[in-house]
PDB file of C-alpha atoms and ligand atoms in Angstrom:
ATOM      1  CA  MET A   1     -72.197  41.523 -53.201  1.00 94.00           C
ATOM      2  CA  SER A   2     -70.729  38.858 -55.217  1.00 96.00           C
ATOM      3  CA  ILE A   3     -72.643  38.580 -59.101  1.00 98.00           C
ATOM      4  CA  PHE A   4     -74.833  36.302 -59.055  1.00 98.00           C
ATOM      5  CA  THR A   5     -76.412  37.816 -56.162  1.00 98.00           C
ATOM      6  CA  LYS A   6     -76.991  40.227 -58.395  1.00 98.00           C
ATOM      7  CA  ILE A   7     -78.715  38.234 -61.282  1.00 98.00           C
ATOM      8  CA  ILE A   8     -80.621  36.313 -58.096  1.00 98.00           C
ATOM      9  CA  GLN A   9     -81.808  40.145 -57.603  1.00 97.00           C
ATOM     10  CA  GLY A  10     -82.318  40.587 -61.141  1.00 97.00           C
ATOM     11  CA  LYS A  11     -79.693  43.678 -61.071  1.00 98.00           C
ATOM     12  CA  ILE A  12     -78.137  41.363 -63.945  1.00 97.00           C
ATOM     13  CA  PRO A  13     -79.610  39.938 -66.191  1.00 98.00           C
ATOM     14  CA  SER A  14     -79.393  35.954 -66.693  1.00 98.00           C
ATOM     15  CA  TYR A  15     -81.264  33.128 -68.450  1.00 98.00           C
ATOM     16  CA  LYS A  16     -83.180  31.281 -65.911  1.00 98.00           C
ATOM     17  CA  VAL A  17     -84.366  27.930 -66.258  1.00 98.00           C
ATOM     18  CA  ALA A  18     -85.046  27.528 -62.279  1.00 98.00           C
ATOM     19  CA  GLU A  19     -86.041  29.093 -58.968  1.00 98.00           C
ATOM     20  CA  ASN A  20     -87.829  28.378 -55.863  1.00 98.00           C
ATOM     21  CA  ASP A  21     -87.203  30.130 -52.671  1.00 98.00           C
ATOM     22  CA  ASP A  22     -83.124  29.099 -51.281  1.00 98.00           C
ATOM     23  CA  PHE A  23     -81.764  28.124 -55.313  1.00 98.00           C
ATOM     24  CA  TYR A  24     -81.830  30.310 -58.721  1.00 98.00           C
ATOM     25  CA  ALA A  25     -80.385  27.683 -61.499  1.00 98.00           C
ATOM     26  CA  PHE A  26     -79.976  29.721 -64.665  1.00 98.00           C
ATOM     27  CA  LEU A  27     -77.671  29.787 -68.151  1.00 98.00           C
ATOM     28  CA  ASP A  28     -73.675  29.824 -67.747  1.00 98.00           C
ATOM     29  CA  ILE A  29     -72.211  32.431 -70.089  1.00 98.00           C
ATOM     30  CA  ASN A  30     -69.846  30.883 -71.501  1.00 98.00           C
ATOM     31  CA  PRO A  31     -70.871  28.002 -72.292  1.00 98.00           C
ATOM     32  CA  ASN A  32     -68.420  24.491 -72.178  1.00 98.00           C
ATOM     33  CA  ALA A  33     -71.750  22.903 -74.245  1.00 98.00           C
ATOM     34  CA  LYS A  34     -74.720  24.059 -75.108  1.00 98.00           C
ATOM     35  CA  GLY A  35     -77.413  23.781 -72.449  1.00 98.00           C
ATOM     36  CA  HIS A  36     -74.659  24.142 -69.637  1.00 98.00           C
ATOM     37  CA  THR A  37     -76.609  25.875 -66.399  1.00 98.00           C
ATOM     38  CA  LEU A  38     -75.263  27.229 -63.599  1.00 98.00           C
ATOM     39  CA  VAL A  39     -76.990  26.380 -59.903  1.00 98.00           C
ATOM     40  CA  VAL A  40     -76.920  28.667 -57.290  1.00 98.00           C
ATOM     41  CA  PRO A  41     -77.383  29.009 -52.970  1.00 98.00           C
ATOM     42  CA  LYS A  42     -79.343  32.539 -52.712  1.00 98.00           C
ATOM     43  CA  LYS A  43     -77.763  32.395 -49.459  1.00 97.00           C
ATOM     44  CA  GLU A  44     -73.642  34.058 -50.691  1.00 97.00           C
ATOM     45  CA  GLU A  45     -70.861  31.738 -49.416  1.00 97.00           C
ATOM     46  CA  ASN A  46     -68.558  31.518 -51.314  1.00 98.00           C
ATOM     47  CA  LYS A  47     -66.862  27.687 -50.945  1.00 98.00           C
ATOM     48  CA  ILE A  48     -69.377  24.949 -51.610  1.00 98.00           C
ATOM     49  CA  PHE A  49     -68.041  22.479 -48.582  1.00 98.00           C
ATOM     50  CA  ASP A  50     -68.532  25.876 -45.561  1.00 98.00           C
ATOM     51  CA  LEU A  51     -72.354  25.567 -46.640  1.00 98.00           C
ATOM     52  CA  ASP A  52     -74.053  23.749 -43.596  1.00 97.00           C
ATOM     53  CA  GLU A  53     -75.224  20.182 -44.062  1.00 98.00           C
ATOM     54  CA  LYS A  54     -79.149  21.026 -44.966  1.00 98.00           C
ATOM     55  CA  SER A  55     -78.189  23.846 -47.557  1.00 98.00           C
ATOM     56  CA  TYR A  56     -75.944  21.587 -48.892  1.00 98.00           C
ATOM     57  CA  LEU A  57     -78.329  18.665 -49.490  1.00 98.00           C
ATOM     58  CA  GLY A  58     -80.828  21.848 -50.273  1.00 98.00           C
ATOM     59  CA  LEU A  59     -78.177  22.300 -53.181  1.00 98.00           C
ATOM     60  CA  MET A  60     -77.207  19.111 -54.447  1.00 98.00           C
ATOM     61  CA  GLN A  61     -81.055  17.871 -54.357  1.00 98.00           C
ATOM     62  CA  PHE A  62     -81.500  21.217 -56.591  1.00 98.00           C
ATOM     63  CA  SER A  63     -79.134  20.326 -59.085  1.00 98.00           C
ATOM     64  CA  TYR A  64     -80.601  17.043 -59.806  1.00 98.00           C
ATOM     65  CA  LYS A  65     -83.663  18.224 -60.987  1.00 98.00           C
ATOM     66  CA  VAL A  66     -82.605  20.734 -62.688  1.00 98.00           C
ATOM     67  CA  ALA A  67     -80.189  17.616 -64.281  1.00 98.00           C
ATOM     68  CA  LYS A  68     -83.454  15.944 -64.814  1.00 98.00           C
ATOM     69  CA  ALA A  69     -84.794  18.867 -67.224  1.00 98.00           C
ATOM     70  CA  ILE A  70     -81.283  19.727 -69.129  1.00 98.00           C
ATOM     71  CA  GLU A  71     -81.811  15.507 -69.565  1.00 98.00           C
ATOM     72  CA  LYS A  72     -84.470  16.133 -71.746  1.00 97.00           C
ATOM     73  CA  ALA A  73     -84.101  19.271 -73.408  1.00 98.00           C
ATOM     74  CA  VAL A  74     -80.363  19.067 -74.453  1.00 97.00           C
ATOM     75  CA  PRO A  75     -79.511  15.609 -76.572  1.00 96.00           C
ATOM     76  CA  CYS A  76     -76.221  15.038 -74.949  1.00 97.00           C
ATOM     77  CA  GLU A  77     -74.287  11.108 -73.239  1.00 98.00           C
ATOM     78  CA  ARG A  78     -75.407  12.123 -69.762  1.00 98.00           C
ATOM     79  CA  ILE A  79     -74.998  15.604 -67.960  1.00 98.00           C
ATOM     80  CA  GLY A  80     -71.458  15.992 -65.598  1.00 98.00           C
ATOM     81  CA  MET A  81     -71.157  17.219 -62.912  1.00 98.00           C
ATOM     82  CA  THR A  82     -68.645  20.295 -61.630  1.00 98.00           C
ATOM     83  CA  VAL A  83     -67.965  22.493 -58.278  1.00 98.00           C
ATOM     84  CA  ILE A  84     -65.166  25.111 -58.722  1.00 97.00           C
ATOM     85  CA  GLY A  85     -65.482  28.337 -57.738  1.00 96.00           C
ATOM     86  CA  LEU A  86     -61.836  30.395 -58.921  1.00 96.00           C
ATOM     87  CA  GLU A  87     -63.515  32.714 -60.659  1.00 96.00           C
ATOM     88  CA  VAL A  88     -67.252  33.327 -58.429  1.00 98.00           C
ATOM     89  CA  PRO A  89     -66.570  33.301 -54.391  1.00 97.00           C
ATOM     90  CA  HIS A  90     -70.089  31.755 -54.847  1.00 98.00           C
ATOM     91  CA  VAL A  91     -70.871  28.435 -54.675  1.00 98.00           C
ATOM     92  CA  HIS A  92     -72.313  26.685 -57.719  1.00 98.00           C
ATOM     93  CA  VAL A  93     -72.711  23.714 -58.960  1.00 98.00           C
ATOM     94  CA  HIS A  94     -71.587  23.679 -63.446  1.00 98.00           C
ATOM     95  CA  LEU A  95     -74.321  20.767 -64.434  1.00 98.00           C
ATOM     96  CA  ILE A  96     -73.078  20.519 -67.813  1.00 98.00           C
ATOM     97  CA  PRO A  97     -74.550  18.819 -70.534  1.00 98.00           C
ATOM     98  CA  LEU A  98     -71.798  15.882 -71.940  1.00 98.00           C
ATOM     99  CA  HIS A  99     -70.724  14.809 -75.876  1.00 97.00           C
ATOM    100  CA  SER A 100     -66.985  14.540 -74.937  1.00 96.00           C
ATOM    101  CA  MET A 101     -64.105  14.827 -72.738  1.00 96.00           C
ATOM    102  CA  ALA A 102     -63.572  17.750 -74.156  1.00 96.00           C
ATOM    103  CA  ASP A 103     -66.709  18.837 -73.226  1.00 97.00           C
ATOM    104  CA  ALA A 104     -65.774  18.563 -69.347  1.00 96.00           C
ATOM    105  CA  THR A 105     -62.644  20.967 -69.868  1.00 95.00           C
ATOM    106  CA  PHE A 106     -63.725  24.399 -69.467  1.00 96.00           C
ATOM    107  CA  GLY A 107     -60.938  24.308 -72.536  1.00 93.00           C
ATOM    108  CA  LYS A 108     -62.970  24.031 -75.408  1.00 90.00           C
ATOM    109  CA  LYS A 109     -66.244  26.974 -75.074  1.00 97.00           C
ATOM    110  CA  GLU A 110     -69.297  27.483 -77.329  1.00 97.00           C
ATOM    111  CA  LYS A 111     -70.360  30.582 -78.602  1.00 97.00           C
ATOM    112  CA  LEU A 112     -74.486  31.176 -78.669  1.00 98.00           C
ATOM    113  CA  SER A 113     -76.996  34.201 -80.514  1.00 98.00           C
ATOM    114  CA  ASP A 114     -79.173  35.538 -77.543  1.00 98.00           C
ATOM    115  CA  ASP A 115     -81.758  33.464 -79.052  1.00 98.00           C
ATOM    116  CA  GLU A 116     -80.147  30.431 -78.290  1.00 98.00           C
ATOM    117  CA  PHE A 117     -79.506  31.281 -74.853  1.00 98.00           C
ATOM    118  CA  GLN A 118     -83.250  32.082 -74.198  1.00 98.00           C
ATOM    119  CA  GLU A 119     -85.071  29.187 -76.223  1.00 98.00           C
ATOM    120  CA  ILE A 120     -82.657  26.820 -74.278  1.00 98.00           C
ATOM    121  CA  ALA A 121     -82.962  28.380 -71.191  1.00 98.00           C
ATOM    122  CA  ASN A 122     -87.338  27.979 -71.886  1.00 98.00           C
ATOM    123  CA  GLU A 123     -87.120  24.110 -73.094  1.00 98.00           C
ATOM    124  CA  ILE A 124     -85.215  23.337 -69.628  1.00 98.00           C
ATOM    125  CA  ALA A 125     -87.255  25.681 -67.700  1.00 98.00           C
ATOM    126  CA  LYS A 126     -90.701  23.471 -69.217  1.00 98.00           C
ATOM    127  CA  ASN A 127     -88.914  20.123 -67.859  1.00 98.00           C
ATOM    128  CA  PHE A 128     -88.376  21.336 -64.752  1.00 97.00           C
ATOM    129  CA  SER A 129     -90.799  19.703 -62.481  1.00 82.00           C
TER     130      SER A 129
HETATM  131  P1  AMP B 201     -65.736  29.671 -61.476  1.00 97.31           P
HETATM  132  O1  AMP B 201     -65.657  29.797 -60.584  1.00 97.31           O
HETATM  133  O2  AMP B 201     -64.798  28.678 -62.129  1.00 97.31           O
HETATM  134  O3  AMP B 201     -66.869  27.714 -61.678  1.00 97.31           O
HETATM  135  O4  AMP B 201     -66.128  29.433 -63.267  1.00 97.31           O
HETATM  136  C1  AMP B 201     -67.208  30.166 -63.133  1.00 97.31           C
HETATM  137  C2  AMP B 201     -68.417  30.407 -63.364  1.00 97.31           C
HETATM  138  O5  AMP B 201     -69.285  31.733 -64.811  1.00 97.31           O
HETATM  139  C3  AMP B 201     -67.987  30.934 -65.553  1.00 97.31           C
HETATM  140  O6  AMP B 201     -67.746  29.471 -66.640  1.00 97.31           O
HETATM  141  C4  AMP B 201     -68.372  31.096 -66.227  1.00 97.31           C
HETATM  142  O7  AMP B 201     -68.550  31.706 -67.983  1.00 97.31           O
HETATM  143  C5  AMP B 201     -69.117  31.970 -65.561  1.00 97.31           C
HETATM  144  N1  AMP B 201     -69.794  33.621 -65.379  1.00 97.31           N
HETATM  145  C6  AMP B 201     -69.859  34.236 -64.932  1.00 97.31           C
HETATM  146  N2  AMP B 201     -70.689  35.717 -64.941  1.00 97.31           N
HETATM  147  C7  AMP B 201     -71.279  35.278 -65.415  1.00 97.31           C
HETATM  148  C8  AMP B 201     -73.068  35.648 -65.788  1.00 97.31           C
HETATM  149  N3  AMP B 201     -72.826  36.748 -65.318  1.00 97.31           N
HETATM  150  N4  AMP B 201     -74.101  34.824 -66.632  1.00 97.31           N
HETATM  151  C9  AMP B 201     -73.704  34.370 -66.332  1.00 97.31           C
HETATM  152  N5  AMP B 201     -72.834  33.067 -65.935  1.00 97.31           N
HETATM  153  C10 AMP B 201     -71.777  33.808 -65.344  1.00 97.31           C
END
């Protein structure tokens, strides 16, 4: 069972921003920038291009809606989207509020307090429809 499946099942806490029957979105705990969000399919799959086409398109559609909510909640130039998956073998889309190229590099990290994480998660959740 992946760490993200444990999060989806509530066995590990997360700062949830959105959820439906098939997908779950929550804040990245080691964010490149404030509002950095991960979107995951609830069905555990390792690699994104091993998803069936319907699940892949569903993930993109859900990520689109989450990105719109982040854009409203977090001042930034644009939302960047990245898929890596070298650390956690459970498909996840990174949605990252970008202010500069450095925010897209995964080298620069932002330290946030529990209150700051909670506040930004609430703000994104409020704007998700
Ligand atoms: P990657 O698999 O390389 O795309 O990176 C996995 C991402 O998951 C990293 O950005 C981590 O900070 C993030 N991550 C790992 N564990 C957790 C967790 N428990 N809650 C939130 N994000 C996590």
